[in-house]
Amino acid sequence: MAATTFSAIASRLTALARHLYCPILALAVGIVLTPTSAMAQERAAPPAELKQITNDLYFFYEFAGSNAVFMVTDEGVLVIDTRTHPRPGQALLEMIRKVTDKPIKWVINSHFHGDHHFGNAPFKAAGATFVAQSETARLMQHVQAKEMARRIDGFKNQGLDPNEVKLVLPDVTFDTNMTIKLGGREARLMYFGPGQQAGDTFITFPHARALFTPGAFGKRSMPNMAFTPSVENWVKLLEQVAAMDVDRILPAHGDVATRADVKELAAMLADEHATVKDAVAKGMGVDDAIKTLTFPQYKDWRNYNRLAGEIRALYELIQTGKRSYLD
Ligand SMILES: [Zn+2]
């Protein structure tokens, strides 16, 4: 894969980071501002980088945060996801501006989690038209307060003012499919039903044989189980995605991946779900399940420390069918 780290961009971003006092951006380019424990932890993560996937498709990869994708054409730019807050959103916009001065035409928000749309505001100011699946649009409003609440500490640790976050909702919604044509290219948006959550949007770039995946996939990463209404559908759609005719997976979290990685996650989810379902059927209480079901085969996966929360969330789903986060 042709992956290029833009060191020239990074050095210009260093100046920008100093100008904006933006710790996330500073982190991305390796300079140290006021350290906090969270920042110290994040410093162990690889620095953010911009990878050029094809001549017109770019993958912004931030291990410690959330990713974004943008496609540059003669008619303008299409962006997927805007990071976690208007300041890192602005930093992403500046990064795009180092690549092209074409107008930002479209922004797609891939799912309702705030770390993928709280950076929308600078793109709104830049004149973009916003698109999201209809369930994503609904949930962006419905759980806005909860999405903010679970990010407040992170914002504070990164020196980001929570009051700067403004909810920017989609201008256009779709239910199952939508194709955006721009500059002779196509981005095809697809909804296969709920994966990690209702509204999970997958986007193919046929000319690049690349597929963007939302929160429903991360390579060898234990996902948050608190939102899914159906693990069965999640597994099914990942198997469907793993069978698609694409070469590269560009995920919302984690590095560029392959269809085999998607298949591996589907198998893990099916295994975890079946194991917990079996424990529920045997009458095991949730606290015993957390003590007993340690899934050592996944101990090297990212977010293995989420396991207790995952088991608790699966118990809620299996025993009650409820997703209390979405109440
Ligand atoms: Zn996320």
Short mmCIF file of C-alpha atoms and ligand atoms in Angstrom, two decimals:
data_model
loop_
_atom_site.label_atom_id
_atom_site.label_comp_id
_atom_site.label_asym_id
_atom_site.label_seq_id
_atom_site.Cartn_x
_atom_site.Cartn_y
_atom_site.Cartn_z
CA MET A 1 0.00 0.00 0.00
CA ALA A 2 1.27 3.44 -0.89
CA ALA A 3 1.30 5.14 2.49
CA THR A 4 3.03 8.48 2.87
CA THR A 5 3.70 10.37 6.07
CA PHE A 6 3.57 14.07 5.42
CA SER A 7 6.51 15.36 7.41
CA ALA A 8 6.31 18.70 5.63
CA ILE A 9 2.69 19.00 6.69
CA ALA A 10 3.65 17.95 10.21
CA SER A 11 6.20 20.73 10.53
CA ARG A 12 3.71 23.31 9.35
CA LEU A 13 1.18 21.86 11.79
CA THR A 14 3.69 22.30 14.59
CA ALA A 15 3.56 26.03 13.98
CA LEU A 16 -0.22 25.86 13.81
CA ALA A 17 -0.38 23.92 17.07
CA ARG A 18 1.67 26.57 18.84
CA HIS A 19 -0.57 29.22 17.36
CA LEU A 20 -3.79 27.51 18.43
CA TYR A 21 -2.47 26.00 21.67
CA CYS A 22 -4.12 22.77 20.56
CA PRO A 23 -2.76 19.85 22.62
CA ILE A 24 -4.16 17.17 20.31
CA LEU A 25 -2.48 18.72 17.34
CA ALA A 26 0.67 19.29 19.37
CA LEU A 27 0.59 15.62 20.28
CA ALA A 28 0.11 14.71 16.65
CA VAL A 29 3.33 16.40 15.65
CA GLY A 30 5.30 15.38 18.72
CA ILE A 31 5.73 18.61 20.65
CA VAL A 32 5.04 18.74 24.37
CA LEU A 33 2.76 21.30 25.97
CA THR A 34 1.54 21.16 29.58
CA PRO A 35 1.69 17.45 30.40
CA THR A 36 -1.15 15.66 32.17
CA SER A 37 -1.38 11.98 33.02
CA ALA A 38 -3.78 11.34 30.14
CA MET A 39 -1.43 13.09 27.77
CA ALA A 40 1.47 11.10 29.18
CA GLN A 41 -0.43 7.92 28.36
CA GLU A 42 -1.33 9.12 24.91
CA ARG A 43 2.28 9.99 24.23
CA ALA A 44 2.99 6.27 24.24
CA ALA A 45 0.60 5.93 21.29
CA PRO A 46 1.97 6.48 17.80
CA PRO A 47 1.66 10.09 16.62
CA ALA A 48 -1.19 10.96 14.30
CA GLU A 49 -0.34 10.79 10.63
CA LEU A 50 -1.87 11.48 7.27
CA LYS A 51 -1.65 8.54 4.88
CA GLN A 52 -2.21 8.99 1.18
CA ILE A 53 -4.14 5.93 0.00
CA THR A 54 -4.47 6.85 -3.70
CA ASN A 55 -3.76 10.04 -5.62
CA ASP A 56 -7.04 11.55 -4.35
CA LEU A 57 -7.87 9.66 -1.15
CA TYR A 58 -6.35 10.45 2.27
CA PHE A 59 -6.61 8.67 5.61
CA PHE A 60 -6.03 10.71 8.77
CA TYR A 61 -5.00 8.13 11.36
CA GLU A 62 -4.92 8.95 15.06
CA PHE A 63 -4.50 5.86 17.22
CA ALA A 64 -5.33 7.76 20.43
CA GLY A 65 -8.36 9.51 18.94
CA SER A 66 -10.59 8.96 15.94
CA ASN A 67 -9.79 8.83 12.24
CA ALA A 68 -11.07 10.78 9.24
CA VAL A 69 -10.97 10.24 5.49
CA PHE A 70 -11.04 12.82 2.70
CA MET A 71 -11.26 12.64 -1.07
CA VAL A 72 -9.89 15.50 -3.15
CA THR A 73 -11.35 16.17 -6.61
CA ASP A 74 -11.31 19.02 -9.14
CA GLU A 75 -14.82 19.98 -7.99
CA GLY A 76 -14.12 19.92 -4.27
CA VAL A 77 -13.51 17.78 -1.21
CA LEU A 78 -15.59 15.08 0.51
CA VAL A 79 -14.81 14.37 4.17
CA ILE A 80 -15.82 11.47 6.42
CA ASP A 81 -15.96 12.34 10.13
CA THR A 82 -14.59 15.43 11.83
CA ARG A 83 -12.89 14.26 15.06
CA THR A 84 -13.92 14.86 18.64
CA HIS A 85 -14.11 18.64 19.13
CA PRO A 86 -14.09 21.80 16.97
CA ARG A 87 -10.37 22.41 17.62
CA PRO A 88 -9.10 19.06 16.34
CA GLY A 89 -11.80 19.49 13.66
CA GLN A 90 -10.19 22.79 12.69
CA ALA A 91 -6.77 21.10 12.68
CA LEU A 92 -8.14 18.50 10.25
CA LEU A 93 -9.50 21.28 8.04
CA GLU A 94 -6.09 22.99 8.07
CA MET A 95 -4.50 19.68 7.12
CA ILE A 96 -6.86 19.38 4.13
CA ARG A 97 -6.01 22.97 3.21
CA LYS A 98 -2.31 21.98 2.98
CA VAL A 99 -3.32 19.41 0.34
CA THR A 100 -5.91 21.42 -1.64
CA ASP A 101 -7.66 24.78 -1.75
CA LYS A 102 -10.77 23.25 -3.38
CA PRO A 103 -14.06 23.88 -1.52
CA ILE A 104 -15.24 21.44 1.16
CA LYS A 105 -18.40 20.17 -0.51
CA TRP A 106 -19.55 17.23 1.61
CA VAL A 107 -19.12 15.95 5.16
CA ILE A 108 -20.45 12.51 6.08
CA ASN A 109 -20.82 11.61 9.76
CA SER A 110 -20.46 7.84 9.99
CA HIS A 111 -22.27 7.27 13.30
CA PHE A 112 -23.65 9.21 16.27
CA HIS A 113 -20.64 9.00 18.62
CA GLY A 114 -19.36 12.47 19.44
CA ASP A 115 -15.74 11.61 18.59
CA HIS A 116 -16.86 11.49 14.93
CA HIS A 117 -19.00 14.65 14.66
CA PHE A 118 -18.19 17.08 17.48
CA GLY A 119 -15.61 18.59 15.12
CA ASN A 120 -18.33 19.50 12.57
CA ALA A 121 -18.55 23.25 13.30
CA PRO A 122 -15.46 24.43 11.34
CA PHE A 123 -16.63 22.41 8.33
CA LYS A 124 -20.08 24.01 8.60
CA ALA A 125 -18.38 27.40 8.59
CA ALA A 126 -16.47 26.26 5.49
CA GLY A 127 -19.80 25.72 3.69
CA ALA A 128 -20.01 21.91 3.59
CA THR A 129 -23.27 20.01 3.14
CA PHE A 130 -23.65 17.40 5.92
CA VAL A 131 -24.94 13.88 5.33
CA ALA A 132 -25.85 11.08 7.73
CA GLN A 133 -28.01 7.99 7.86
CA SER A 134 -31.43 8.85 9.33
CA GLU A 135 -30.90 6.86 12.57
CA THR A 136 -27.54 8.57 13.05
CA ALA A 137 -29.25 11.94 12.62
CA ARG A 138 -31.87 11.04 15.21
CA LEU A 139 -29.36 9.68 17.74
CA MET A 140 -27.00 12.65 17.32
CA GLN A 141 -29.78 14.76 18.84
CA HIS A 142 -31.26 12.19 21.20
CA VAL A 143 -28.08 11.29 23.13
CA GLN A 144 -26.16 14.54 22.68
CA ALA A 145 -26.07 15.18 26.46
CA LYS A 146 -24.76 11.66 27.19
CA GLU A 147 -22.18 11.87 24.40
CA MET A 148 -20.93 15.13 25.91
CA ALA A 149 -20.96 13.78 29.48
CA ARG A 150 -18.76 10.78 28.64
CA ARG A 151 -16.19 13.03 26.93
CA ILE A 152 -15.89 15.88 29.43
CA ASP A 153 -12.88 14.39 31.26
CA GLY A 154 -11.12 13.70 27.97
CA PHE A 155 -11.70 17.26 26.81
CA LYS A 156 -10.33 18.64 30.08
CA ASN A 157 -7.25 16.38 29.91
CA GLN A 158 -6.59 17.70 26.42
CA GLY A 159 -7.20 21.34 27.30
CA LEU A 160 -10.34 21.49 25.13
CA ASP A 161 -13.28 23.66 26.23
CA PRO A 162 -16.49 21.55 26.22
CA ASN A 163 -18.53 24.74 25.70
CA GLU A 164 -17.06 25.11 22.23
CA VAL A 165 -18.85 21.96 21.04
CA LYS A 166 -21.93 22.79 18.96
CA LEU A 167 -24.28 20.15 17.57
CA VAL A 168 -24.20 20.38 13.77
CA LEU A 169 -26.89 18.12 12.31
CA PRO A 170 -27.04 16.68 8.79
CA ASP A 171 -28.60 18.69 5.96
CA VAL A 172 -29.35 15.47 4.06
CA THR A 173 -30.26 12.04 5.41
CA PHE A 174 -30.65 8.65 3.75
CA ASP A 175 -32.09 5.30 4.83
CA THR A 176 -30.24 2.49 3.03
CA ASN A 177 -28.14 3.82 0.13
CA MET A 178 -26.88 7.09 -1.24
CA THR A 179 -24.29 7.86 -3.91
CA ILE A 180 -22.41 11.14 -3.90
CA LYS A 181 -20.81 12.10 -7.22
CA LEU A 182 -18.03 14.62 -7.11
CA GLY A 183 -15.40 15.49 -9.68
CA GLY A 184 -15.90 12.28 -11.66
CA ARG A 185 -15.60 10.12 -8.54
CA GLU A 186 -18.20 8.34 -6.46
CA ALA A 187 -18.65 7.72 -2.77
CA ARG A 188 -21.31 5.08 -2.12
CA LEU A 189 -22.94 5.20 1.31
CA MET A 190 -24.50 1.99 2.61
CA TYR A 191 -26.55 1.05 5.66
CA PHE A 192 -26.85 -2.66 6.48
CA GLY A 193 -28.91 -2.23 9.66
CA PRO A 194 -27.47 -1.81 13.14
CA GLY A 195 -23.92 -2.98 13.78
CA GLN A 196 -22.17 -1.52 16.82
CA GLN A 197 -25.14 0.85 16.72
CA ALA A 198 -28.10 1.86 14.63
CA GLY A 199 -26.99 4.21 11.87
CA ASP A 200 -23.54 2.64 11.23
CA THR A 201 -22.61 3.87 7.74
CA PHE A 202 -20.15 2.13 5.40
CA ILE A 203 -18.74 4.04 2.43
CA THR A 204 -16.99 2.60 -0.61
CA PHE A 205 -14.78 4.49 -3.03
CA PRO A 206 -15.01 2.16 -6.04
CA HIS A 207 -12.22 3.87 -8.01
CA ALA A 208 -9.84 3.32 -5.08
CA ARG A 209 -11.13 -0.15 -4.17
CA ALA A 210 -11.32 1.18 -0.60
CA LEU A 211 -14.03 0.91 2.05
CA PHE A 212 -14.54 3.15 5.07
CA THR A 213 -15.97 1.35 8.12
CA PRO A 214 -17.64 3.10 11.10
CA GLY A 215 -17.39 2.09 14.78
CA ALA A 216 -18.59 -1.40 13.87
CA PHE A 217 -15.01 -2.42 13.03
CA GLY A 218 -11.55 -1.90 14.52
CA LYS A 219 -8.66 -4.26 13.89
CA ARG A 220 -8.12 -6.59 16.85
CA SER A 221 -10.00 -4.20 19.11
CA MET A 222 -12.67 -5.08 21.69
CA PRO A 223 -15.63 -2.84 20.82
CA ASN A 224 -17.97 -1.05 23.21
CA MET A 225 -21.09 -3.25 23.43
CA ALA A 226 -23.43 -0.74 25.09
CA PHE A 227 -25.18 0.42 21.91
CA THR A 228 -25.89 -2.59 19.71
CA PRO A 229 -29.49 -3.82 19.53
CA SER A 230 -28.37 -7.02 17.74
CA VAL A 231 -24.99 -8.73 17.93
CA GLU A 232 -26.32 -11.21 15.34
CA ASN A 233 -26.87 -8.44 12.80
CA TRP A 234 -23.51 -6.89 13.65
CA VAL A 235 -21.74 -10.22 12.96
CA LYS A 236 -23.78 -10.72 9.78
CA LEU A 237 -22.95 -7.32 8.35
CA LEU A 238 -19.25 -7.70 9.14
CA GLU A 239 -19.26 -11.00 7.25
CA GLN A 240 -20.98 -9.20 4.37
CA VAL A 241 -18.34 -6.46 4.45
CA ALA A 242 -15.52 -9.03 4.60
CA ALA A 243 -16.86 -10.49 1.34
CA MET A 244 -16.91 -7.16 -0.52
CA ASP A 245 -14.68 -6.61 -3.53
CA VAL A 246 -12.30 -4.05 -2.00
CA ASP A 247 -8.58 -4.06 -1.24
CA ARG A 248 -8.34 -1.76 1.75
CA ILE A 249 -10.42 -1.06 4.84
CA LEU A 250 -10.18 2.47 6.26
CA PRO A 251 -11.69 2.25 9.75
CA ALA A 252 -13.04 4.98 12.05
CA HIS A 253 -10.58 3.74 14.71
CA GLY A 254 -7.26 1.98 14.26
CA ASP A 255 -4.96 1.64 11.29
CA VAL A 256 -5.70 0.63 7.69
CA ALA A 257 -6.90 -2.98 7.67
CA THR A 258 -7.90 -5.86 5.44
CA ARG A 259 -11.04 -7.88 4.86
CA ALA A 260 -9.42 -10.72 6.86
CA ASP A 261 -9.25 -8.36 9.86
CA VAL A 262 -12.98 -7.70 9.51
CA LYS A 263 -13.64 -11.43 9.42
CA GLU A 264 -11.53 -11.90 12.53
CA LEU A 265 -13.59 -9.33 14.44
CA ALA A 266 -16.84 -10.96 13.30
CA ALA A 267 -15.60 -14.30 14.67
CA MET A 268 -14.58 -12.70 17.98
CA LEU A 269 -17.99 -11.02 18.39
CA ALA A 270 -19.81 -14.27 17.61
CA ASP A 271 -17.61 -16.14 20.11
CA GLU A 272 -18.05 -13.56 22.86
CA HIS A 273 -21.81 -13.35 22.31
CA ALA A 274 -22.28 -17.15 22.28
CA THR A 275 -20.16 -17.56 25.43
CA VAL A 276 -22.08 -14.90 27.37
CA LYS A 277 -25.44 -16.21 26.10
CA ASP A 278 -24.48 -19.65 27.35
CA ALA A 279 -23.61 -18.24 30.80
CA VAL A 280 -26.99 -16.46 30.96
CA ALA A 281 -28.78 -19.68 29.93
CA LYS A 282 -27.00 -21.58 32.72
CA GLY A 283 -28.28 -19.04 35.25
CA MET A 284 -24.88 -17.51 36.00
CA GLY A 285 -25.14 -14.03 37.54
CA VAL A 286 -23.42 -11.12 35.82
CA ASP A 287 -20.81 -10.62 38.55
CA ASP A 288 -19.82 -14.30 38.40
CA ALA A 289 -19.70 -14.09 34.62
CA ILE A 290 -17.29 -11.16 34.84
CA LYS A 291 -15.06 -13.17 37.21
CA THR A 292 -15.25 -16.39 35.19
CA LEU A 293 -15.32 -15.35 31.53
CA THR A 294 -11.87 -13.88 31.03
CA PHE A 295 -11.50 -14.61 27.29
CA PRO A 296 -7.72 -15.05 27.56
CA GLN A 297 -7.52 -15.63 23.79
CA TYR A 298 -8.16 -11.90 23.32
CA LYS A 299 -5.87 -10.56 26.04
CA ASP A 300 -3.56 -8.98 23.46
CA TRP A 301 -6.38 -7.13 21.70
CA ARG A 302 -6.80 -3.41 22.07
CA ASN A 303 -9.35 -2.39 24.73
CA TYR A 304 -9.22 -5.80 26.44
CA ASN A 305 -9.73 -3.75 29.63
CA ARG A 306 -13.29 -3.11 28.40
CA LEU A 307 -14.19 -6.76 28.95
CA ALA A 308 -16.13 -6.40 32.23
CA GLY A 309 -18.20 -3.57 30.74
CA GLU A 310 -18.80 -5.61 27.59
CA ILE A 311 -20.07 -8.60 29.58
CA ARG A 312 -22.34 -6.31 31.60
CA ALA A 313 -23.66 -4.70 28.39
CA LEU A 314 -24.26 -8.13 26.81
CA TYR A 315 -26.13 -9.27 29.92
CA GLU A 316 -28.42 -6.25 29.62
CA LEU A 317 -29.07 -6.98 25.94
CA ILE A 318 -29.58 -10.75 26.34
CA GLN A 319 -31.72 -10.56 29.50
CA THR A 320 -33.83 -7.46 28.77
CA GLY A 321 -33.37 -6.55 25.10
CA LYS A 322 -32.75 -3.01 26.32
CA ARG A 323 -30.02 -0.50 25.49
CA SER A 324 -30.26 1.86 28.45
CA TYR A 325 -27.71 4.27 26.94
CA LEU A 326 -30.23 5.07 24.21
CA ASP A 327 -33.23 5.70 26.54
ZN ZN B 1 -15.34 6.56 18.03
#
